[in-house]
Short mmCIF file of C-alpha atoms in Angstrom, two decimals:
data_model
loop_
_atom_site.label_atom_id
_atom_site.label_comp_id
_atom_site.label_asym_id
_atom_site.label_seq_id
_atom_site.Cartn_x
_atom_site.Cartn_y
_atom_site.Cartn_z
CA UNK A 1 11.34 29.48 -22.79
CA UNK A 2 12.63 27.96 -26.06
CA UNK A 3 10.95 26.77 -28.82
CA UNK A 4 11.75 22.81 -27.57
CA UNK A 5 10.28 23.92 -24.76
CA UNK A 6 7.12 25.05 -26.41
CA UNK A 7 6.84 22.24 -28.31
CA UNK A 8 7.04 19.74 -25.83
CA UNK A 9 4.35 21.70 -24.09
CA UNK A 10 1.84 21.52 -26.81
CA UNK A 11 3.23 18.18 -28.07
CA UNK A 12 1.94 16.68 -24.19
CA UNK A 13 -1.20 18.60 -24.30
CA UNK A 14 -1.72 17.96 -27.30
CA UNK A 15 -1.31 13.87 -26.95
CA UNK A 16 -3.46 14.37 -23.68
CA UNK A 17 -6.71 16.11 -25.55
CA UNK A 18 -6.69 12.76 -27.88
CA UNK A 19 -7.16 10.54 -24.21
CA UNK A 20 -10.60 8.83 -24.45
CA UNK A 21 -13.06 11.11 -23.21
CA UNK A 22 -16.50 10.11 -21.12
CA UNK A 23 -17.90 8.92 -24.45
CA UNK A 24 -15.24 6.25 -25.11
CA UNK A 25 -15.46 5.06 -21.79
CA UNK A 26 -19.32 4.65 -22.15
CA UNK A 27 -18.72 3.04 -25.44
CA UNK A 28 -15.99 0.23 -24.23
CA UNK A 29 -18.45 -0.41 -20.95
CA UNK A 30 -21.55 -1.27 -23.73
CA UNK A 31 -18.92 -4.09 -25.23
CA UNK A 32 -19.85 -7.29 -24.72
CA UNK A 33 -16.31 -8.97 -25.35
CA UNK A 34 -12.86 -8.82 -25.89
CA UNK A 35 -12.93 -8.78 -29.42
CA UNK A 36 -15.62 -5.67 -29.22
CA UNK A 37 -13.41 -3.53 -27.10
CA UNK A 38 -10.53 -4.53 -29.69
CA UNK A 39 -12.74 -3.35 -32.51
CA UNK A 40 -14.01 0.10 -30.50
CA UNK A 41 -10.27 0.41 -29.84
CA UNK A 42 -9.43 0.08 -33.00
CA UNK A 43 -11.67 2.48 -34.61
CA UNK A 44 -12.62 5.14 -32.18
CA UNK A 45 -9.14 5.74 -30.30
CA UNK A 46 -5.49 7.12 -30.17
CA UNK A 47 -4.70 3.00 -29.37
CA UNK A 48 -5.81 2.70 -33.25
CA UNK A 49 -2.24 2.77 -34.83
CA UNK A 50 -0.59 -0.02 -32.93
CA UNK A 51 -3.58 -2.18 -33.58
CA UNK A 52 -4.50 -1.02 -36.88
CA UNK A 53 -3.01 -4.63 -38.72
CA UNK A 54 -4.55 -7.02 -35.70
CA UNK A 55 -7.46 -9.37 -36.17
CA UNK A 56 -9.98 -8.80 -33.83
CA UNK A 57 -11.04 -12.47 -34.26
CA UNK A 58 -7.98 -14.38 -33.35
CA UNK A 59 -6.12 -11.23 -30.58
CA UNK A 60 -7.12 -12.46 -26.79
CA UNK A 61 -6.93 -10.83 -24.14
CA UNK A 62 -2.98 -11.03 -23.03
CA UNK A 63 -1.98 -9.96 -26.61
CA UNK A 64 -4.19 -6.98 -26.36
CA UNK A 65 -2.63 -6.10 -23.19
CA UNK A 66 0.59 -6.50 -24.57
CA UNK A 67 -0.19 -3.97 -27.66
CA UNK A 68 -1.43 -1.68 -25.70
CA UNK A 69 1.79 -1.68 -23.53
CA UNK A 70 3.92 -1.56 -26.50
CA UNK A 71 1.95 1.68 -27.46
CA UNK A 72 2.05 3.74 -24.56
CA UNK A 73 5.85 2.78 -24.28
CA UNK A 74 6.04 4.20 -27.58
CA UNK A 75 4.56 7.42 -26.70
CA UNK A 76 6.83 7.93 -23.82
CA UNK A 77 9.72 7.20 -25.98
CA UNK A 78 8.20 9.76 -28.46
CA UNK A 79 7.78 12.83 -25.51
CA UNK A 80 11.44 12.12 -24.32
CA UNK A 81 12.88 12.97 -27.90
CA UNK A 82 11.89 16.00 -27.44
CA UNK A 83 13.84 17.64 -25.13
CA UNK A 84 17.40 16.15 -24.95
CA UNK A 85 18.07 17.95 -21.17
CA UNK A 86 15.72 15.46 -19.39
CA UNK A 87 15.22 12.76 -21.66
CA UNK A 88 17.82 10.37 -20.82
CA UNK A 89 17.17 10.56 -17.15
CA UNK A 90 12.89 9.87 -17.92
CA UNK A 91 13.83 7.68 -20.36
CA UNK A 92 16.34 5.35 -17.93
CA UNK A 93 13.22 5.76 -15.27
CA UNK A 94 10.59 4.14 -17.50
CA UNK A 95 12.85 1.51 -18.78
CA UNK A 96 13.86 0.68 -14.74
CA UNK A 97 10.23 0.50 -13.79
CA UNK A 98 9.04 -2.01 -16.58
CA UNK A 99 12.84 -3.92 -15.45
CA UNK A 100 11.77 -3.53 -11.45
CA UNK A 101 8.24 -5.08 -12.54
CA UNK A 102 9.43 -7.76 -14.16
CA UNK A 103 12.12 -8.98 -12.00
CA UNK A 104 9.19 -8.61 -9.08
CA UNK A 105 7.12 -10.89 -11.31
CA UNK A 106 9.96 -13.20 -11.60
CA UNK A 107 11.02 -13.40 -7.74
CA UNK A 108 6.78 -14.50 -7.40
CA UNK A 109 7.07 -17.08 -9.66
CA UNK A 110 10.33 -18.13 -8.62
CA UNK A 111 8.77 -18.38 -4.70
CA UNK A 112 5.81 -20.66 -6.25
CA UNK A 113 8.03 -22.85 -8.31
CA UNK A 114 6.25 -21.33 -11.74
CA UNK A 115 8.86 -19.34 -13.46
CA UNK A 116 8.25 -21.86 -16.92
CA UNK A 117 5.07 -19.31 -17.25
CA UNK A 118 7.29 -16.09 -16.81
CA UNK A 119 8.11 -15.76 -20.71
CA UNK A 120 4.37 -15.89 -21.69
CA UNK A 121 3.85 -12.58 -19.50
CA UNK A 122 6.79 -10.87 -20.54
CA UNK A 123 6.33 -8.07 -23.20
CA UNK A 124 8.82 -8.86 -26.29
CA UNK A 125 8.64 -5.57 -27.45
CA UNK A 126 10.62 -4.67 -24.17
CA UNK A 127 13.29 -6.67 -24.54
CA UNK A 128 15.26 -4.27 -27.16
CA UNK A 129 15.26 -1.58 -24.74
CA UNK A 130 16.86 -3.67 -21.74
CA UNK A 131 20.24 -4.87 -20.65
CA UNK A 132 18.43 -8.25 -18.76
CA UNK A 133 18.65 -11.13 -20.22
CA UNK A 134 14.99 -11.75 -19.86
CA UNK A 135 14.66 -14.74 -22.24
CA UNK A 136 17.47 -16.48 -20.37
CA UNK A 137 16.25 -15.91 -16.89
CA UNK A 138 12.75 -17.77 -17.76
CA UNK A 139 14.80 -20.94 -17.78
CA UNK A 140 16.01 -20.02 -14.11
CA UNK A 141 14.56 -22.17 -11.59
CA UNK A 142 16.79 -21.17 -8.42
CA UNK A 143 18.17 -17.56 -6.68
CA UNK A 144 21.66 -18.37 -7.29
CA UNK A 145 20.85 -18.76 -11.32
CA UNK A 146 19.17 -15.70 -11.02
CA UNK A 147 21.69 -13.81 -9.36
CA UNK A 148 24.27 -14.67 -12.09
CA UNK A 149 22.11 -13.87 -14.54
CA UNK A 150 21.56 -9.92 -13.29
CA UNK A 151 25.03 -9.82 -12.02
CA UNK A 152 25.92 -7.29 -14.76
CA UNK A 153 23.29 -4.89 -13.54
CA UNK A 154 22.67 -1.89 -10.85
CA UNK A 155 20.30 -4.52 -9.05
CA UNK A 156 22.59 -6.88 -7.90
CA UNK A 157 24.38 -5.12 -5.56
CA UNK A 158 20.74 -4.64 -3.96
CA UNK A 159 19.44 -8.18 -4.60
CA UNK A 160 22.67 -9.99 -3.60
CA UNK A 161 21.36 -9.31 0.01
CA UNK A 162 18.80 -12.09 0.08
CA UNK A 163 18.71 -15.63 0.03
CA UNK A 164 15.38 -18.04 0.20
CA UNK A 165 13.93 -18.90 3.46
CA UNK A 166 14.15 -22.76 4.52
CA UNK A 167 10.98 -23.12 2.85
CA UNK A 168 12.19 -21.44 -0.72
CA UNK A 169 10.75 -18.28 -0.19
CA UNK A 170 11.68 -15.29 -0.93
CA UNK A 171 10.53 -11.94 1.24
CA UNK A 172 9.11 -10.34 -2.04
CA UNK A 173 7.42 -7.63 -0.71
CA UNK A 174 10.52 -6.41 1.24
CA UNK A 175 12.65 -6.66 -2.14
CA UNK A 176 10.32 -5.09 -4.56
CA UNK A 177 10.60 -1.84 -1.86
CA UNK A 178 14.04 -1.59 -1.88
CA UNK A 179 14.32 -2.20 -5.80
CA UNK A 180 11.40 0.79 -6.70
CA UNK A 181 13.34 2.76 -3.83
CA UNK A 182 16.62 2.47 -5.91
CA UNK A 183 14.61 3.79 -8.39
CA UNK A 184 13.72 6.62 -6.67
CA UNK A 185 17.02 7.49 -5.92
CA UNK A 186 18.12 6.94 -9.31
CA UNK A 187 15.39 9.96 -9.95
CA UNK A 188 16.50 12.45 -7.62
CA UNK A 189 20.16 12.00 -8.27
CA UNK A 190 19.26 12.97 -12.07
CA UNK A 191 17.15 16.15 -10.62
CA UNK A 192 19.69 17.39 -8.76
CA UNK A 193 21.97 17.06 -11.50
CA UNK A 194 20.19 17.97 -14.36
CA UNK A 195 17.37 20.91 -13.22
CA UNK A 196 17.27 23.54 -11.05
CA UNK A 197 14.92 26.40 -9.87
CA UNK A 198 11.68 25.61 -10.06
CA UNK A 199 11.70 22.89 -11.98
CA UNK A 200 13.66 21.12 -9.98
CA UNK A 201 11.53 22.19 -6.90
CA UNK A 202 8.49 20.77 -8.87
CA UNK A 203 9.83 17.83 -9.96
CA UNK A 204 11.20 16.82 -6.36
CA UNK A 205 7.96 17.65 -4.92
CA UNK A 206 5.78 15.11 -7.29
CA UNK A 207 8.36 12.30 -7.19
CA UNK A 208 8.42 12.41 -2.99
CA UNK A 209 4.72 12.99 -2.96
CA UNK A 210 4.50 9.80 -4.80
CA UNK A 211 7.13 7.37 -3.13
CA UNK A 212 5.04 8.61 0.24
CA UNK A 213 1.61 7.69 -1.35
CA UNK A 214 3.02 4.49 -2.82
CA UNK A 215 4.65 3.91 0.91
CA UNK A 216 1.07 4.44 2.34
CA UNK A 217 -0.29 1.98 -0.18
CA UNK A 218 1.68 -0.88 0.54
CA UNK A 219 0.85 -0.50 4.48
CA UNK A 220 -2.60 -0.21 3.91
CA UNK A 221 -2.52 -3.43 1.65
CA UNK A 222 -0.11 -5.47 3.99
CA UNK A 223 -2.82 -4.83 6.80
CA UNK A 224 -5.92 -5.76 4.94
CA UNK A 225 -5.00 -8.45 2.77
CA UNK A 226 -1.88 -9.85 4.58
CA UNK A 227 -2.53 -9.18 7.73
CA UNK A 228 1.23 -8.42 8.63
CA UNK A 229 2.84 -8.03 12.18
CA UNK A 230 3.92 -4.04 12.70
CA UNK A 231 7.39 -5.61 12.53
CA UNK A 232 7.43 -7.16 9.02
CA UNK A 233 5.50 -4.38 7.56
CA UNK A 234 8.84 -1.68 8.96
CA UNK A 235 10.75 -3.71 7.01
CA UNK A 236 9.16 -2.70 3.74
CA UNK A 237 9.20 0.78 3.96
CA UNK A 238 12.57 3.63 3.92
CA UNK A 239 11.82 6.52 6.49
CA UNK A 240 14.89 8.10 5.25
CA UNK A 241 13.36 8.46 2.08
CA UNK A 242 10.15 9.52 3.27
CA UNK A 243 8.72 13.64 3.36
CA UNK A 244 6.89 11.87 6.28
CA UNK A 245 7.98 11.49 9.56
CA UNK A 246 9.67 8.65 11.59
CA UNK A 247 7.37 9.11 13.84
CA UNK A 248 4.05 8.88 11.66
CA UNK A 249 6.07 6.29 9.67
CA UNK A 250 5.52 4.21 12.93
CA UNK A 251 2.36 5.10 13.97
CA UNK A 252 0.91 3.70 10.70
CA UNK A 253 3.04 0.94 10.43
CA UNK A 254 1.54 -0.10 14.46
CA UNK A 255 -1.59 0.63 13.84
CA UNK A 256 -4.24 -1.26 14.06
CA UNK A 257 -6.59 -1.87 10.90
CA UNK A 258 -6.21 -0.17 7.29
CA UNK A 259 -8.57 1.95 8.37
CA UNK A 260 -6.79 3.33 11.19
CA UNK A 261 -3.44 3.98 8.86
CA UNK A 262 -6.41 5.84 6.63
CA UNK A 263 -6.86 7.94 9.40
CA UNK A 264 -3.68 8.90 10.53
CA UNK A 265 -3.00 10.07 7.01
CA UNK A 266 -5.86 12.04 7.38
CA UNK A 267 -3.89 14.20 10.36
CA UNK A 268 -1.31 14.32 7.64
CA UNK A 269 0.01 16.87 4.94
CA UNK A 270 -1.38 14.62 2.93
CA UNK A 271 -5.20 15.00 4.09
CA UNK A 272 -6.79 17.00 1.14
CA UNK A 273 -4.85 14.25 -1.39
CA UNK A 274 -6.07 11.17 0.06
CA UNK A 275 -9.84 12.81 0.44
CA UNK A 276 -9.85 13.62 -2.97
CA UNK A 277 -9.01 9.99 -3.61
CA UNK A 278 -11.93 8.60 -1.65
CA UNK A 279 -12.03 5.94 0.92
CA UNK A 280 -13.31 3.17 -1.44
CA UNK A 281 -10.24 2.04 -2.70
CA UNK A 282 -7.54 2.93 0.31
CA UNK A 283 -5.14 0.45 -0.95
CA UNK A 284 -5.39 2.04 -4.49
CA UNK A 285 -4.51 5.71 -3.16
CA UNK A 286 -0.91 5.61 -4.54
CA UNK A 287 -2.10 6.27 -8.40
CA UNK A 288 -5.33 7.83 -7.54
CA UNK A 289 -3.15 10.83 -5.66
CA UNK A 290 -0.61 10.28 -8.95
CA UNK A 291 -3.58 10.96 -11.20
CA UNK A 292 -4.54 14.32 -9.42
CA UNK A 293 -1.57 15.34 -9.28
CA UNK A 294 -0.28 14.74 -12.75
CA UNK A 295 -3.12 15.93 -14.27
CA UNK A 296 -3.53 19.62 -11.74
CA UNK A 297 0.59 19.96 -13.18
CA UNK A 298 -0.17 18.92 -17.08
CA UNK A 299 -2.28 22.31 -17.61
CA UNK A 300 -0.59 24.41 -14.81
CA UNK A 301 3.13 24.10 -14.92
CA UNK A 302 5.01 25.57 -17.56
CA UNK A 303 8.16 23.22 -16.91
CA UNK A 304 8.20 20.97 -19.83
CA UNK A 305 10.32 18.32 -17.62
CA UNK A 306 7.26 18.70 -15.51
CA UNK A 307 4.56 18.48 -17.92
CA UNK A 308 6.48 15.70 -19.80
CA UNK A 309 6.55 13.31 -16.59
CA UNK A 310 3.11 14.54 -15.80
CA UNK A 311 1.31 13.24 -19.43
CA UNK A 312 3.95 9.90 -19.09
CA UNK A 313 1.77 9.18 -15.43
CA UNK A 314 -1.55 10.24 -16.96
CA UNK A 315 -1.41 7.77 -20.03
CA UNK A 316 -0.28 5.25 -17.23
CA UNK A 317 -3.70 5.56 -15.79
CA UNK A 318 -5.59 5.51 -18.50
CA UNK A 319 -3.97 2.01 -19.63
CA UNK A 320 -5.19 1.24 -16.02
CA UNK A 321 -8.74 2.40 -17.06
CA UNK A 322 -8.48 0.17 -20.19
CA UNK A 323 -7.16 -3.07 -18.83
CA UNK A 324 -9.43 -2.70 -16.02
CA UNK A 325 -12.47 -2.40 -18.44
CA UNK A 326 -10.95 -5.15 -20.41
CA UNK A 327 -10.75 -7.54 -17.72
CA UNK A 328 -13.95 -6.69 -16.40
CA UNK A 329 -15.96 -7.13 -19.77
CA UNK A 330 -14.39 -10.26 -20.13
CA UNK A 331 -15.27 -11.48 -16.62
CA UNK A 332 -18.70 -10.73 -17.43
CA UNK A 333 -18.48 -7.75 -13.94
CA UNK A 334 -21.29 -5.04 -14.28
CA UNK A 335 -20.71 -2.71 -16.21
CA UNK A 336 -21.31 -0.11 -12.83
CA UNK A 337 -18.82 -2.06 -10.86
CA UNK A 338 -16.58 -1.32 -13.46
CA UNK A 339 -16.89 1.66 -13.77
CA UNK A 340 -16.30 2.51 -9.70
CA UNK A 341 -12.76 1.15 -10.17
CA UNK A 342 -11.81 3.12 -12.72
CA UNK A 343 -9.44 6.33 -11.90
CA UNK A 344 -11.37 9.79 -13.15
#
């Protein structure tokens, strides 16, 4: 192993063992306010640098948010520096993600005739880092607009496909699959190009694992909150880029309730995974199983490319953690309730 290798190692371990421990947690649950998890933030954490020239008086909660974005998209800029052989492939995947999630937020807007508010969710800092012309697209009010305005870009081809319904809607749900799923490809092409051995066994392995988990997500959630026909919910998934079968693919996607998908999982390879996640929060399995997983390969593999993309999902999770907690405190939710949606 070479010495980049090493250090990207220890540099990821390294970053992890600063993560807010049990204590931290405790100590943003006692906070009684935004402002008071800004200031524990501020003083106690690894989040302290990005937030180190902010008032705690006049931040709310969105800008908050939005600095502690900025932050961890700093840090995964910072681990891809340092090593050049996978760093421009994890570096294209995180910007393609944020890109993905915004034009998702977009299409919702666009479907509930909102998209004046888009520009007041959109990060700034982002914006340097992305081909999109995001600030023109929040004056788009129609599909066609917005079509121009990606035209230039690997979505279009994908996004061309659709066209509102006759009552203005767009099937969002159906796109945002597709567009993560180009994604995913986007991933894979770069293993097989880039890696091989077993670090391109290992990486394979966690990126499938989670499209399936993410796949088993959405059809849990389309059942219990939307309530959607077998039919419509086919639509949003890939089979043929599924480690699942067709034919579970179909059982699940016919089934019943979200607690019968639960179960058919649970006859799956998947089993030990989605028990370790608990049944609590089915619809939330997708980064639950990404947690366990990332964190099991952080202190086991000895892939950098592995432990790299492993520290970039756990610092995703623990900016769930914090937002979560953030909202929560500000919601007034007890503190216990809280604290049972958080991913540990």
């Amino acid at each position: 192993m070479s010495t980049t290798s090493f250090a990207v190692l220890a540099k990821a371990r390294a970053k992890y063992g600063r993560f807010l421990s049990e204590h931290d947690y405790d100590g943003i649950l006692a906070c009684q306010s935004v402002a008071e998890v800004m200031v524990y933030l501020k003083t106690n954490t690894h989040f302290a640098p990005i937030l180190s020239g902010v008032d705690e008086r006049e931040v709310h909660r969105g800008r908050l948010e939005t600095l502690l974005r900025q932050y961890q998209f700093n840090e995964f800029d910072s681990m891809c520096r340092y090593d050049s052989s996978v760093s421009e492939g994890f570096s294209r995947f995180v910007i393609e993600r944020t890109e993905v999630e915004q034009l998702v937020h977009f299409m919702v807007l666009l479907n509930s005739q909102s998209t004046d508010t888009f520009i007041f969710r959109f990060p700034a800092f982002f914006a340097k880092h992305t081909e999109i012309d995001f600030e023109r697209l929040a004056t788009v009010n129609d599909y066609s607009t917005f079509l121009d305005v990606i035209a230039h870009t690997s979505y279009h081809e994908e996004l061309k496909k659709y066209r509102p319904d006759d009552k203005g809607r767009l099937p969002v749900a159906h796109i945002e699959n597709n567009l993560y799923g180009l994604i995913f490809d986007h991933m894979i092409a770069f293993i097989n190009k880039k890696t091989k051995g077993t670090e391109r066994q290992e990486l394979t392995d966690i990126f499938r694992k989670l499209y399936d988990l993410s796949m088993i997500s959405r059809i849990i959630r389309l059942k219990r909150y939307y309530h959607m026909p077998p039919e419509q919910i086919r639509a949003t998934v890939t089979p043929e880029r599924s480690g699942l079968s067709k034919k579970m693919i179909k059982r699940m996607c016919e089934a019943e309730t979200a607690e019968d998908v639960y179960r058919i999982v649970n006859d799956s390879k998947y089993a030990r995974l989605v028990s370790n996640a608990g049944t609590e929060y089915q619809g939330d399995i997708g980064p639950r199983v990404q947690y366990q997983i990332a964190k099991q390969k952080l202190h086991f593999s000895n892939n950098p490319s592995v432990v790299m993309i492993s520290f970039m999902f756990l610092s995703e999770t623990e900016l769930m953690n914090v937002i979560c907690m953030i909202e929560g405190i500000r919601y007034q939710v007890d503190p216990k309730t809280i604290r049972s949606m958080l991913i540990r």
